[in-house]
XYZ file of C-alpha atoms in Angstrom:
724
model
C 0.063 -0.009 0.040
C 0.976 3.468 -0.932
C 1.078 6.357 1.615
C -1.797 8.667 0.922
C -0.705 12.462 0.728
C -1.941 13.174 3.987
C 0.398 10.826 5.487
C 3.172 12.009 4.012
C 2.461 15.889 4.591
C 2.038 14.937 8.233
C 5.457 13.095 8.510
C 6.751 15.589 6.867
C 5.235 18.541 9.397
C 6.470 16.532 12.175
C 10.250 16.689 10.795
C 9.628 20.002 10.076
C 8.535 20.784 13.885
C 11.217 18.526 15.115
C 13.857 20.164 13.264
C 12.624 23.922 14.316
C 12.349 22.523 18.068
C 15.912 20.854 17.815
C 17.562 24.437 16.345
C 15.287 26.627 19.108
C 16.222 24.458 22.020
C 20.081 24.608 20.956
C 20.050 28.247 21.156
C 17.980 27.922 24.628
C 21.101 25.956 25.695
C 23.354 28.909 24.579
C 21.610 31.384 26.839
C 19.901 32.779 23.828
C 16.387 32.507 24.839
C 15.347 35.825 22.334
C 16.407 34.100 19.416
C 14.764 31.128 20.262
C 11.442 32.677 21.010
C 11.671 34.593 17.381
C 12.707 31.233 15.918
C 9.274 29.408 17.416
C 6.990 32.186 16.763
C 7.996 32.234 13.170
C 7.148 28.546 13.093
C 4.059 26.870 12.940
C 3.253 25.642 16.156
C 2.585 21.738 16.524
C 2.415 20.727 20.116
C 6.394 20.555 20.715
C 6.904 24.196 19.342
C 3.810 24.975 21.542
C 5.270 23.825 24.817
C 8.794 25.402 23.915
C 6.981 28.943 23.340
C 5.607 28.314 26.774
C 9.050 28.158 28.161
C 10.656 31.308 26.283
C 7.726 32.863 27.642
C 7.949 32.051 31.038
C 12.041 32.991 30.507
C 10.822 36.498 29.342
C 8.568 36.953 32.148
C 11.314 36.279 34.500
C 13.479 38.575 32.961
C 10.795 41.659 32.961
C 10.174 40.635 36.735
C 13.523 41.087 37.473
C 14.016 44.225 35.215
C 11.014 45.679 36.841
C 12.835 44.679 40.189
C 16.175 46.448 39.357
C 14.634 49.562 38.260
C 12.457 49.820 41.371
C 15.816 49.268 43.555
C 17.712 51.626 41.579
C 14.599 54.247 41.881
C 14.301 53.588 45.771
C 18.183 54.262 46.355
C 18.203 57.019 44.198
C 15.208 58.722 46.142
C 17.152 58.293 49.056
C 20.504 59.862 47.667
C 18.094 62.566 47.076
C 17.353 63.261 50.282
C 20.571 63.205 51.879
C 21.895 65.995 49.185
C 18.699 67.895 49.494
C 17.730 70.484 48.892
C 19.723 70.504 45.371
C 18.381 67.056 44.116
C 20.719 67.026 41.508
C 20.451 62.986 40.793
C 17.104 63.796 38.889
C 15.235 60.680 39.184
C 11.846 62.355 38.511
C 9.257 63.368 40.953
C 10.454 61.788 45.012
C 7.893 62.457 47.545
C 9.010 63.983 50.997
C 12.757 64.943 49.681
C 12.385 67.534 52.386
C 11.667 65.106 55.409
C 14.115 64.770 58.017
C 16.700 62.089 57.400
C 17.365 58.965 59.841
C 20.683 58.981 58.396
C 22.904 62.438 58.139
C 25.631 62.633 55.565
C 27.749 65.045 57.979
C 27.814 62.499 61.009
C 30.990 60.000 60.234
C 29.108 57.537 62.450
C 26.435 57.724 59.520
C 29.006 57.518 56.925
C 28.665 53.636 55.902
C 24.841 54.104 55.815
C 25.547 56.647 53.115
C 27.933 54.521 51.472
C 25.649 51.588 51.325
C 23.018 53.925 49.545
C 25.928 54.682 47.054
C 26.645 51.120 46.755
C 23.493 50.047 46.058
C 22.516 52.648 43.595
C 25.389 51.640 41.658
C 24.830 47.836 41.773
C 21.174 48.505 40.717
C 22.176 51.199 37.993
C 22.605 50.678 34.069
C 25.439 51.819 32.258
C 24.214 55.315 31.833
C 22.768 55.935 35.274
C 26.156 54.824 36.747
C 28.261 57.019 34.754
C 25.888 59.613 36.058
C 26.249 58.514 40.129
C 30.054 58.777 39.459
C 29.992 62.215 38.240
C 27.272 63.782 40.915
C 29.245 66.034 43.269
C 27.693 64.467 46.232
C 28.531 61.029 45.612
C 32.243 62.406 45.198
C 32.340 64.203 48.157
C 31.187 61.011 50.221
C 33.817 58.802 48.267
C 36.381 61.110 49.754
C 34.747 61.303 53.496
C 35.451 57.868 53.141
C 38.850 58.191 52.071
C 39.406 60.914 54.860
C 37.725 58.676 57.229
C 39.460 55.832 56.576
C 43.183 57.683 57.354
C 41.735 58.735 60.631
C 40.557 55.265 61.839
C 44.052 54.128 60.506
C 45.918 56.855 62.577
C 44.027 55.479 65.523
C 45.660 51.894 64.490
C 41.850 50.371 63.986
C 42.189 48.863 60.358
C 38.956 46.852 60.725
C 37.205 49.589 61.007
C 38.685 51.232 58.194
C 38.120 48.533 56.116
C 34.256 47.647 57.437
C 33.208 51.568 57.564
C 35.015 52.712 54.541
C 37.086 50.447 51.985
C 34.618 47.847 52.148
C 31.838 50.434 50.610
C 34.550 51.920 48.024
C 35.168 48.526 46.874
C 31.577 47.781 46.206
C 30.878 51.266 44.698
C 33.541 50.867 42.167
C 34.539 46.986 41.900
C 36.816 47.821 39.230
C 39.297 50.289 41.172
C 42.126 48.154 41.744
C 43.317 51.145 43.872
C 40.669 50.556 46.368
C 41.007 46.808 46.345
C 44.903 46.822 46.677
C 44.398 49.373 49.936
C 41.002 46.937 51.088
C 43.393 44.106 51.037
C 46.365 45.984 52.614
C 43.764 47.058 55.681
C 42.664 43.356 55.916
C 46.317 42.300 56.543
C 46.662 44.911 59.142
C 43.666 44.022 60.919
C 44.477 40.244 60.934
C 48.120 40.926 62.395
C 46.503 43.202 65.033
C 43.976 40.119 66.115
C 46.856 37.886 66.146
C 48.191 39.899 69.250
C 44.394 39.424 71.013
C 43.396 37.118 73.444
C 39.699 35.815 72.838
C 37.593 33.779 74.730
C 38.892 30.311 73.148
C 42.639 31.239 73.428
C 45.480 33.577 74.412
C 47.683 35.278 71.875
C 50.625 32.957 73.064
C 48.130 29.824 73.122
C 47.203 30.439 69.759
C 50.715 29.960 68.585
C 51.790 26.848 70.746
C 53.825 24.117 68.925
C 55.305 26.406 66.094
C 59.043 25.892 65.464
C 61.368 27.347 62.913
C 62.372 24.111 61.710
C 58.732 23.358 60.737
C 58.680 25.953 58.172
C 62.374 25.285 57.033
C 61.271 21.456 55.895
C 58.134 23.006 54.510
C 60.308 24.900 52.151
C 62.444 22.122 51.268
C 59.046 20.066 50.432
C 57.886 22.897 48.086
C 61.100 23.083 46.080
C 61.114 19.420 45.256
C 56.735 19.016 45.208
C 55.523 22.037 44.093
C 53.288 22.629 40.907
C 55.857 25.185 39.424
C 59.478 26.564 40.028
C 59.122 28.381 43.444
C 59.867 32.092 42.914
C 61.740 32.285 46.270
C 62.635 36.014 45.397
C 58.881 37.196 45.604
C 58.270 34.670 48.800
C 61.242 36.672 50.373
C 59.593 39.728 49.304
C 56.238 39.358 50.823
C 57.670 37.983 53.927
C 59.505 40.836 54.529
C 56.551 43.153 53.549
C 54.642 41.370 56.186
C 57.242 41.946 58.953
C 57.103 45.876 57.914
C 53.395 45.754 58.646
C 53.948 43.828 61.540
C 55.838 46.576 62.594
C 53.233 49.622 61.861
C 50.577 47.511 63.742
C 52.660 47.193 67.145
C 53.337 50.694 67.029
C 49.811 51.867 66.731
C 48.159 53.297 70.149
C 45.361 50.814 69.681
C 47.579 47.841 70.331
C 47.907 46.300 73.861
C 48.628 43.117 73.842
C 49.168 42.779 77.648
C 45.051 43.255 77.881
C 42.755 40.209 77.179
C 38.909 40.365 76.905
C 38.430 40.698 80.299
C 40.637 43.895 80.856
C 43.161 42.273 82.768
C 46.680 42.531 82.409
C 48.207 39.036 81.005
C 51.720 39.657 80.346
C 52.304 37.889 77.565
C 54.004 40.459 75.347
C 55.555 43.817 76.311
C 55.511 45.866 72.944
C 58.870 47.588 71.794
C 59.077 51.472 71.869
C 58.536 53.552 68.998
C 62.593 53.623 68.667
C 63.200 50.078 68.515
C 60.441 49.681 65.649
C 61.862 52.256 63.504
C 65.240 50.361 64.014
C 63.551 47.101 63.009
C 62.040 48.738 60.123
C 65.263 50.218 58.728
C 66.898 46.631 59.404
C 64.125 45.136 57.245
C 64.490 47.558 54.398
C 68.381 46.926 54.316
C 67.573 43.267 53.992
C 65.477 43.714 51.397
C 67.908 46.092 49.608
C 70.882 43.702 49.678
C 68.538 41.145 47.476
C 69.192 41.167 43.985
C 66.482 42.646 41.720
C 66.593 39.631 39.265
C 65.054 36.370 40.314
C 67.794 34.641 38.869
C 70.152 32.884 41.540
C 67.801 33.448 44.308
C 67.456 30.222 45.076
C 65.831 27.896 48.372
C 69.392 28.800 50.157
C 68.850 32.515 49.585
C 65.497 32.698 50.958
C 66.426 30.896 53.873
C 69.643 33.513 54.614
C 66.928 35.895 54.408
C 64.315 34.147 56.887
C 67.090 33.586 59.259
C 68.317 37.471 59.291
C 64.727 38.056 60.107
C 64.577 36.118 63.098
C 68.092 37.217 64.505
C 67.036 40.881 63.800
C 63.961 40.272 65.895
C 66.206 38.809 68.774
C 68.643 41.733 68.799
C 66.098 44.649 68.204
C 62.399 44.207 68.924
C 61.702 40.870 70.287
C 58.388 40.091 69.195
C 56.932 36.953 69.801
C 58.995 34.649 67.623
C 56.170 31.774 66.986
C 54.032 35.018 66.117
C 56.540 36.286 63.793
C 57.407 32.558 62.367
C 53.626 32.684 61.290
C 53.230 35.804 59.985
C 56.260 35.508 57.661
C 55.533 32.114 56.422
C 52.062 33.073 55.432
C 52.954 35.988 53.769
C 55.627 34.088 52.023
C 53.461 31.307 50.923
C 50.822 33.241 49.403
C 53.450 34.858 47.137
C 52.942 31.012 45.573
C 48.945 30.818 45.381
C 46.091 31.264 48.147
C 46.037 27.524 48.557
C 49.426 26.670 49.975
C 49.302 27.513 53.530
C 51.270 26.103 56.650
C 48.685 24.316 59.127
C 50.547 24.370 62.364
C 50.025 21.912 65.092
C 47.136 23.471 66.763
C 44.989 23.726 63.715
C 45.381 20.216 62.287
C 42.288 18.827 63.965
C 40.347 21.916 62.790
C 41.470 21.481 59.382
C 40.879 17.732 59.406
C 37.155 18.420 60.501
C 36.929 20.499 57.658
C 38.262 18.236 55.301
C 36.473 14.892 56.477
C 33.026 17.061 57.510
C 33.267 14.995 60.570
C 33.690 15.985 64.256
C 32.373 15.174 67.522
C 29.831 17.723 68.896
C 26.540 18.127 69.472
C 24.711 18.222 66.103
C 23.679 21.669 65.208
C 24.096 24.581 62.480
C 24.958 28.216 64.204
C 24.937 31.279 63.013
C 25.523 35.214 64.524
C 22.206 36.084 63.866
C 21.853 40.053 64.708
C 25.088 39.730 66.849
C 23.506 36.533 68.576
C 24.932 33.068 68.830
C 21.782 31.404 67.398
C 20.881 27.778 66.713
C 20.060 28.005 62.665
C 19.077 24.462 62.376
C 19.465 20.882 63.663
C 20.933 17.725 62.110
C 18.577 14.757 62.469
C 19.730 11.665 64.778
C 22.369 13.680 66.980
C 22.252 14.600 70.463
C 20.909 18.213 69.970
C 18.046 16.730 67.819
C 16.912 14.768 70.542
C 18.103 17.329 73.774
C 15.313 19.645 73.439
C 17.163 22.449 71.848
C 15.883 24.019 68.740
C 16.289 26.290 65.740
C 15.796 29.770 66.454
C 17.273 29.415 70.257
C 19.798 31.898 71.320
C 22.922 30.309 73.046
C 24.149 33.044 75.634
C 26.419 30.632 77.182
C 28.560 27.823 76.840
C 29.177 25.884 79.879
C 28.844 29.751 81.825
C 30.728 31.577 79.362
C 29.099 34.372 77.886
C 29.136 34.152 74.040
C 28.258 37.717 73.331
C 31.679 38.677 71.924
C 32.429 35.097 70.784
C 33.333 34.529 67.095
C 31.638 31.769 65.677
C 34.867 29.859 65.287
C 35.531 30.440 69.063
C 31.899 29.194 69.692
C 32.465 25.876 67.766
C 35.724 25.283 69.577
C 33.877 25.771 73.156
C 30.785 23.380 71.572
C 32.633 20.924 70.332
C 34.887 17.971 72.338
C 35.972 14.558 72.826
C 33.214 11.931 72.325
C 30.907 11.164 75.790
C 32.021 14.653 77.117
C 29.175 17.176 78.265
C 28.401 20.725 77.288
C 25.901 22.901 78.825
C 24.395 25.610 76.956
C 22.455 28.205 78.498
C 19.705 29.170 75.889
C 17.028 32.051 75.418
C 13.691 30.850 73.415
C 12.236 33.697 71.467
C 8.988 33.178 72.894
C 10.094 32.946 76.734
C 11.197 35.320 79.173
C 13.716 33.106 80.934
C 16.694 31.214 79.856
C 17.254 27.758 80.725
C 20.057 24.994 80.859
C 20.605 22.182 78.305
C 23.093 19.744 79.109
C 23.860 17.715 75.783
C 26.650 14.577 75.629
C 28.901 14.885 72.776
C 28.982 12.542 70.321
C 30.521 11.707 66.424
C 28.772 13.849 63.943
C 28.761 13.733 60.251
C 27.439 16.553 58.331
C 25.448 15.278 55.183
C 26.483 16.882 52.116
C 23.491 16.056 50.084
C 20.365 18.121 50.335
C 16.973 18.734 48.636
C 14.932 21.616 48.011
C 13.111 21.486 51.134
C 13.361 19.436 54.061
C 10.159 17.598 56.034
C 9.368 18.134 59.787
C 10.784 14.517 60.247
C 14.412 15.377 58.576
C 14.069 13.510 55.303
C 14.552 15.969 51.958
C 12.265 16.683 49.543
C 14.264 15.861 45.608
C 11.618 16.471 43.196
C 11.187 20.101 42.477
C 8.866 19.520 39.458
C 6.241 16.448 40.218
C 4.292 16.915 37.051
C 7.511 17.030 34.754
C 9.526 14.316 37.324
C 12.320 16.761 37.593
C 14.620 16.450 40.568
C 16.905 18.554 42.178
C 20.073 17.720 44.388
C 22.071 20.165 46.302
C 25.708 19.087 46.996
C 27.338 21.381 49.417
C 30.885 20.011 49.761
C 32.623 16.590 48.746
C 33.551 14.904 51.487
C 34.142 10.951 51.617
C 30.280 9.873 52.084
C 29.031 12.574 49.693
C 29.028 9.803 46.661
C 27.273 7.404 48.407
C 24.590 9.759 49.858
C 24.158 11.217 46.242
C 23.579 7.526 45.273
C 20.863 7.148 47.762
C 19.010 10.359 46.280
C 19.581 9.505 42.805
C 17.928 6.241 43.552
C 14.920 7.387 45.072
C 14.322 9.981 42.404
C 14.725 7.635 39.635
C 12.378 4.931 41.729
C 9.869 7.840 41.332
C 10.190 8.143 37.618
C 12.699 10.881 37.431
C 12.873 12.707 33.804
C 15.568 15.155 34.693
C 17.904 16.648 37.119
C 19.201 20.032 38.424
C 22.509 19.427 40.484
C 23.514 22.407 42.367
C 27.049 23.274 43.177
C 26.704 26.996 44.280
C 28.737 27.986 47.087
C 30.148 24.369 47.022
C 33.804 25.115 47.538
C 35.128 21.686 46.620
C 36.548 18.975 49.027
C 38.121 15.543 47.774
C 39.103 14.968 44.507
C 37.916 11.132 44.630
C 34.400 12.170 45.495
C 34.254 14.553 42.479
C 35.537 11.762 40.147
C 32.774 9.310 41.620
C 30.146 12.077 41.205
C 31.061 12.462 37.513
C 30.966 8.726 37.037
C 27.539 8.259 37.993
C 26.542 10.371 34.661
C 29.562 9.312 32.214
C 29.740 5.738 30.968
C 33.199 6.433 29.098
C 35.907 8.392 28.730
C 38.302 10.789 30.508
C 37.225 12.788 33.831
C 39.943 14.549 34.635
C 43.793 14.931 34.032
C 45.906 16.214 36.853
C 49.072 17.617 35.746
C 52.238 18.329 37.442
C 54.204 21.344 36.167
C 57.077 21.477 33.854
C 60.414 20.415 35.017
C 59.038 17.685 37.741
C 59.805 14.438 37.469
C 56.627 13.281 37.516
C 53.845 11.920 34.923
C 49.892 13.358 34.736
C 47.367 11.262 36.593
C 44.078 10.335 34.748
C 40.801 9.573 36.026
C 38.078 7.691 33.759
C 34.699 6.842 33.627
C 32.789 3.327 33.617
C 30.000 2.304 32.210
C 28.782 -0.046 35.425
C 26.276 1.708 37.488
C 26.100 5.140 35.131
C 22.449 6.333 35.768
C 20.216 6.978 32.759
C 20.985 9.653 30.032
C 18.381 11.526 31.345
C 18.657 15.732 30.783
C 21.006 17.353 33.359
C 21.494 21.183 34.368
C 24.524 22.014 36.542
C 24.100 25.725 38.618
C 27.403 27.202 39.538
C 28.777 30.753 40.479
C 31.804 32.331 41.741
C 31.516 30.515 45.039
C 31.915 26.768 42.883
C 35.495 26.247 43.392
C 38.049 22.927 43.078
C 36.034 19.780 42.955
C 32.914 21.307 42.060
C 34.693 23.091 38.987
C 36.217 19.276 38.333
C 32.365 18.164 38.056
C 30.990 21.109 36.531
C 33.806 21.118 34.009
C 34.003 17.474 32.671
C 29.954 17.189 32.429
C 29.922 20.363 30.379
C 33.100 19.566 28.343
C 32.570 19.208 24.421
C 34.180 15.975 24.608
C 30.998 14.803 26.769
C 28.257 17.242 26.510
C 26.444 15.701 29.304
C 25.314 18.482 31.155
C 24.369 22.344 30.749
C 25.939 24.741 33.112
C 23.695 27.549 34.367
C 24.565 30.635 36.335
C 27.938 32.559 36.614
C 31.687 31.806 36.380
C 33.225 29.526 38.571
C 35.848 30.566 41.308
C 38.636 29.768 39.401
C 41.042 27.668 41.386
C 42.437 25.561 38.904
C 44.772 23.305 40.931
C 44.992 20.421 42.980
C 46.401 20.314 46.873
C 48.160 17.593 48.241
C 49.265 16.974 52.136
C 52.022 16.219 53.801
C 53.502 15.814 57.254
C 56.862 16.421 56.442
C 57.291 19.733 58.260
C 57.064 17.337 61.526
C 56.060 18.401 65.069
C 52.496 17.746 64.445
C 52.453 20.364 61.436
C 51.312 19.885 57.903
C 51.950 21.363 54.781
C 49.057 22.097 52.311
C 50.493 23.150 48.944
C 49.800 22.682 45.346
C 50.680 19.808 43.516
C 49.239 19.821 40.043
C 47.014 21.599 37.828
C 43.833 19.903 36.524
C 42.748 19.562 32.863
C 39.368 18.736 31.280
C 38.440 16.000 29.034
C 39.144 18.291 26.293
C 42.669 18.892 27.694
C 41.695 22.503 28.525
C 43.276 23.801 31.578
C 41.067 25.055 34.625
C 42.761 28.420 34.562
C 43.177 30.229 38.234
C 41.581 33.071 38.717
C 44.630 34.938 40.788
C 46.509 34.102 37.718
C 44.280 35.264 35.004
C 43.977 38.780 36.985
C 47.656 39.771 37.051
C 47.123 39.149 33.120
C 44.275 41.321 32.968
C 41.855 38.315 32.020
C 38.340 37.238 32.942
C 38.510 33.933 31.440
C 39.311 31.790 34.721
C 37.762 28.854 36.194
C 34.461 27.346 33.773
C 32.371 29.326 32.043
C 28.428 28.662 31.814
C 26.390 27.909 28.725
C 23.506 30.166 29.887
C 24.405 33.040 32.099
C 22.108 34.302 34.885
C 23.700 37.162 37.109
C 21.703 37.594 40.202
C 21.894 41.188 42.444
C 23.061 40.905 45.958
C 19.240 41.164 46.814
C 18.316 38.517 44.817
C 21.262 36.554 46.285
C 20.106 37.521 49.515
C 16.550 36.567 48.758
C 17.579 33.136 47.459
C 19.649 32.011 50.670
C 16.959 33.322 53.019
C 14.507 31.278 51.104
C 17.065 28.192 51.336
C 17.892 28.474 54.553
C 13.759 28.376 55.658
C 13.372 25.397 53.562
C 16.569 23.549 55.381
C 15.579 24.028 58.747
C 15.056 21.252 60.879
C 13.803 21.624 64.347
C 13.860 19.583 67.547
C 11.963 15.904 67.724
C 8.168 16.292 69.088
C 8.527 20.216 68.865
C 6.289 22.145 71.237
C 3.391 23.471 69.415
C 3.608 27.096 71.260
C 7.045 27.223 69.188
C 7.208 29.830 66.433
C 5.962 28.337 63.381
C 8.370 26.948 60.254
C 8.905 29.017 57.448
C 8.496 26.489 54.527
C 8.092 27.676 51.358
C 6.331 26.738 48.169
C 8.355 25.577 44.823
C 6.518 28.276 43.118
C 8.187 31.019 46.305
C 11.357 28.993 46.070
C 11.556 29.639 41.976
C 10.374 33.265 42.402
C 13.548 33.701 44.772
C 16.228 31.977 43.126
C 16.283 33.087 39.270
C 19.208 30.860 38.673
C 17.238 27.692 39.578
C 14.073 29.018 37.840
C 16.058 29.056 34.546
C 17.653 26.101 35.280
C 14.611 24.272 35.427
C 13.390 25.988 31.983
C 16.503 24.286 30.149
C 15.850 21.143 31.542
C 12.246 21.048 30.381
C 13.689 22.447 27.339
C 15.909 19.365 26.875
C 12.590 17.245 27.476
C 10.910 18.730 24.552
C 13.786 18.357 22.336
C 13.997 14.860 23.367
C 10.520 13.671 23.111
C 10.220 15.996 19.463
C 13.174 13.982 18.418
C 12.163 10.580 19.697
C 14.892 10.467 22.233
C 13.357 9.575 25.357
C 15.023 6.339 26.397
C 15.920 6.864 30.310
C 12.072 5.896 31.652
């Protein structure tokens, strides 16, 4: 039987629609929704093109909503600026009501300067290019910027470097992030603030205890290890220069009137260190300058022996001139010297090893809570299921006022973690204040081994289980991976099997703000979605007698080839970049990346105990390359070259403003919260949000969902659906 004309036309029509859908979807996967919409709307629409038209229309609605929010936010900040500079009103936003009203913020009050800079910074963020140019040219804005620079100088004269940063240069860099003068100066202020903090006692440790166990020989052995194992030829000249510069800053900070290292947080004299007088500090600075002058200008010939000589001279000059605490001096010099190599090569001193290992393994002995410093109060943000805290009566939202009788008012989060964690089987007593109760109460909890789960869904139920299916109709799942720990791969496998048993058709893997972790875990995660081929190559630097290491995918236990979107941003680093880069690489094309360019770490670190004495050295041992042999470039290296192509670029770019980031994180935090078992009904209600609210607060997730849906439409139009 011959096919009739109607059948032929139907086949031809279906083929034409499939071709149009395919072309339009490829535009979507490049982030070009506008061109995809034009193509779709220019065709006679069958059922697949109609679905795709809905996708592009939804993207346009998201874009318009975001644009309207940006314009409204800019208008609000501009109105605030007009009030501040009244009666001139030179910024000209149009009619603004109540310009003459009394202002809560006084631009002439130095204490109100950060509030003024905040308004200017937000206005700059929400402004388009033309509006930003107008802002930078405004006399009032110029005046406030100059006031910030002058105010910073006043803080510095008093030795208040952290205040100079937080009140002035933090905002200046926010107002003009492309101004290298601002960013460089801000970095120097932070260095000085860090040095000043090293002299101060905290509720957890004295300044002397902070550096216990540090010995010169540890750093000497670390330097030798680097000369043999570092990823590239070590620039010992730059290391020595940066170490000397840190010592100069150390002298400058020590001479400041705000430094009184003898006083702890209780105001008592601890007698740990007597600051040298100004004459000795001046002599110290001059001696350091002489050491630097004697260094050859050329790096050629400045080898490990020359570097060691400089370090030795610094220590001898300290003994003969200023007598700064030797262990502190070693720590400061080594930190600066190693940072000249890269931000990831660091000494882990004996007192830091335990915390470092907790960070790497996501395991510790404690009670099982997530804490935050909410509004200056140490607050329980969430509980971990099946932990001592979960069954103790402690609850999310509780303010921890004391830990074992020690007030938390001026306690940092790091210090609080130190106090709350401890040996397995020991007790910690928390004095807590519940939001709905007047009196405090004590809760004693026995510590146990805690493993922090790294796999999360889009929302947690009251029982502590995660909801992974974010689109029930299309059966699209969502998994957020917070770090790459030893348990991450197995936990992710459980989540995937749960989703697939429920009919999974597509997946969103969220790696935003995931700073990395174990390389083996990153490879194992990739192996779930790739059935063959290279995942990553780790390449030692040139000149080293070492061979590259190759990690490849295996066909066994590979999950179905359903559409996969990976969400990334500038907080996605290291192992996150390996996973995102490998899955999206042109060799595999397994995933589409949505969000913004990744952090740009570009290297693999190893850990050695060669320094001895309980100290460790974390050092950069290799660069990593994607399956197409493209190296993931370091942000630091690329910035020095004036380039911006570091890390892993995305297929579909969706940049979030600061207000959108806050909204997304707030929504995520609410959906993540787990409260006590058998919670009292009188406690404040949990804020759990619907899928619609979650997507509205998170444009990157919303667009990622549209991309997965487009992939499904493309596969169905081309007859490629084979994963169910």
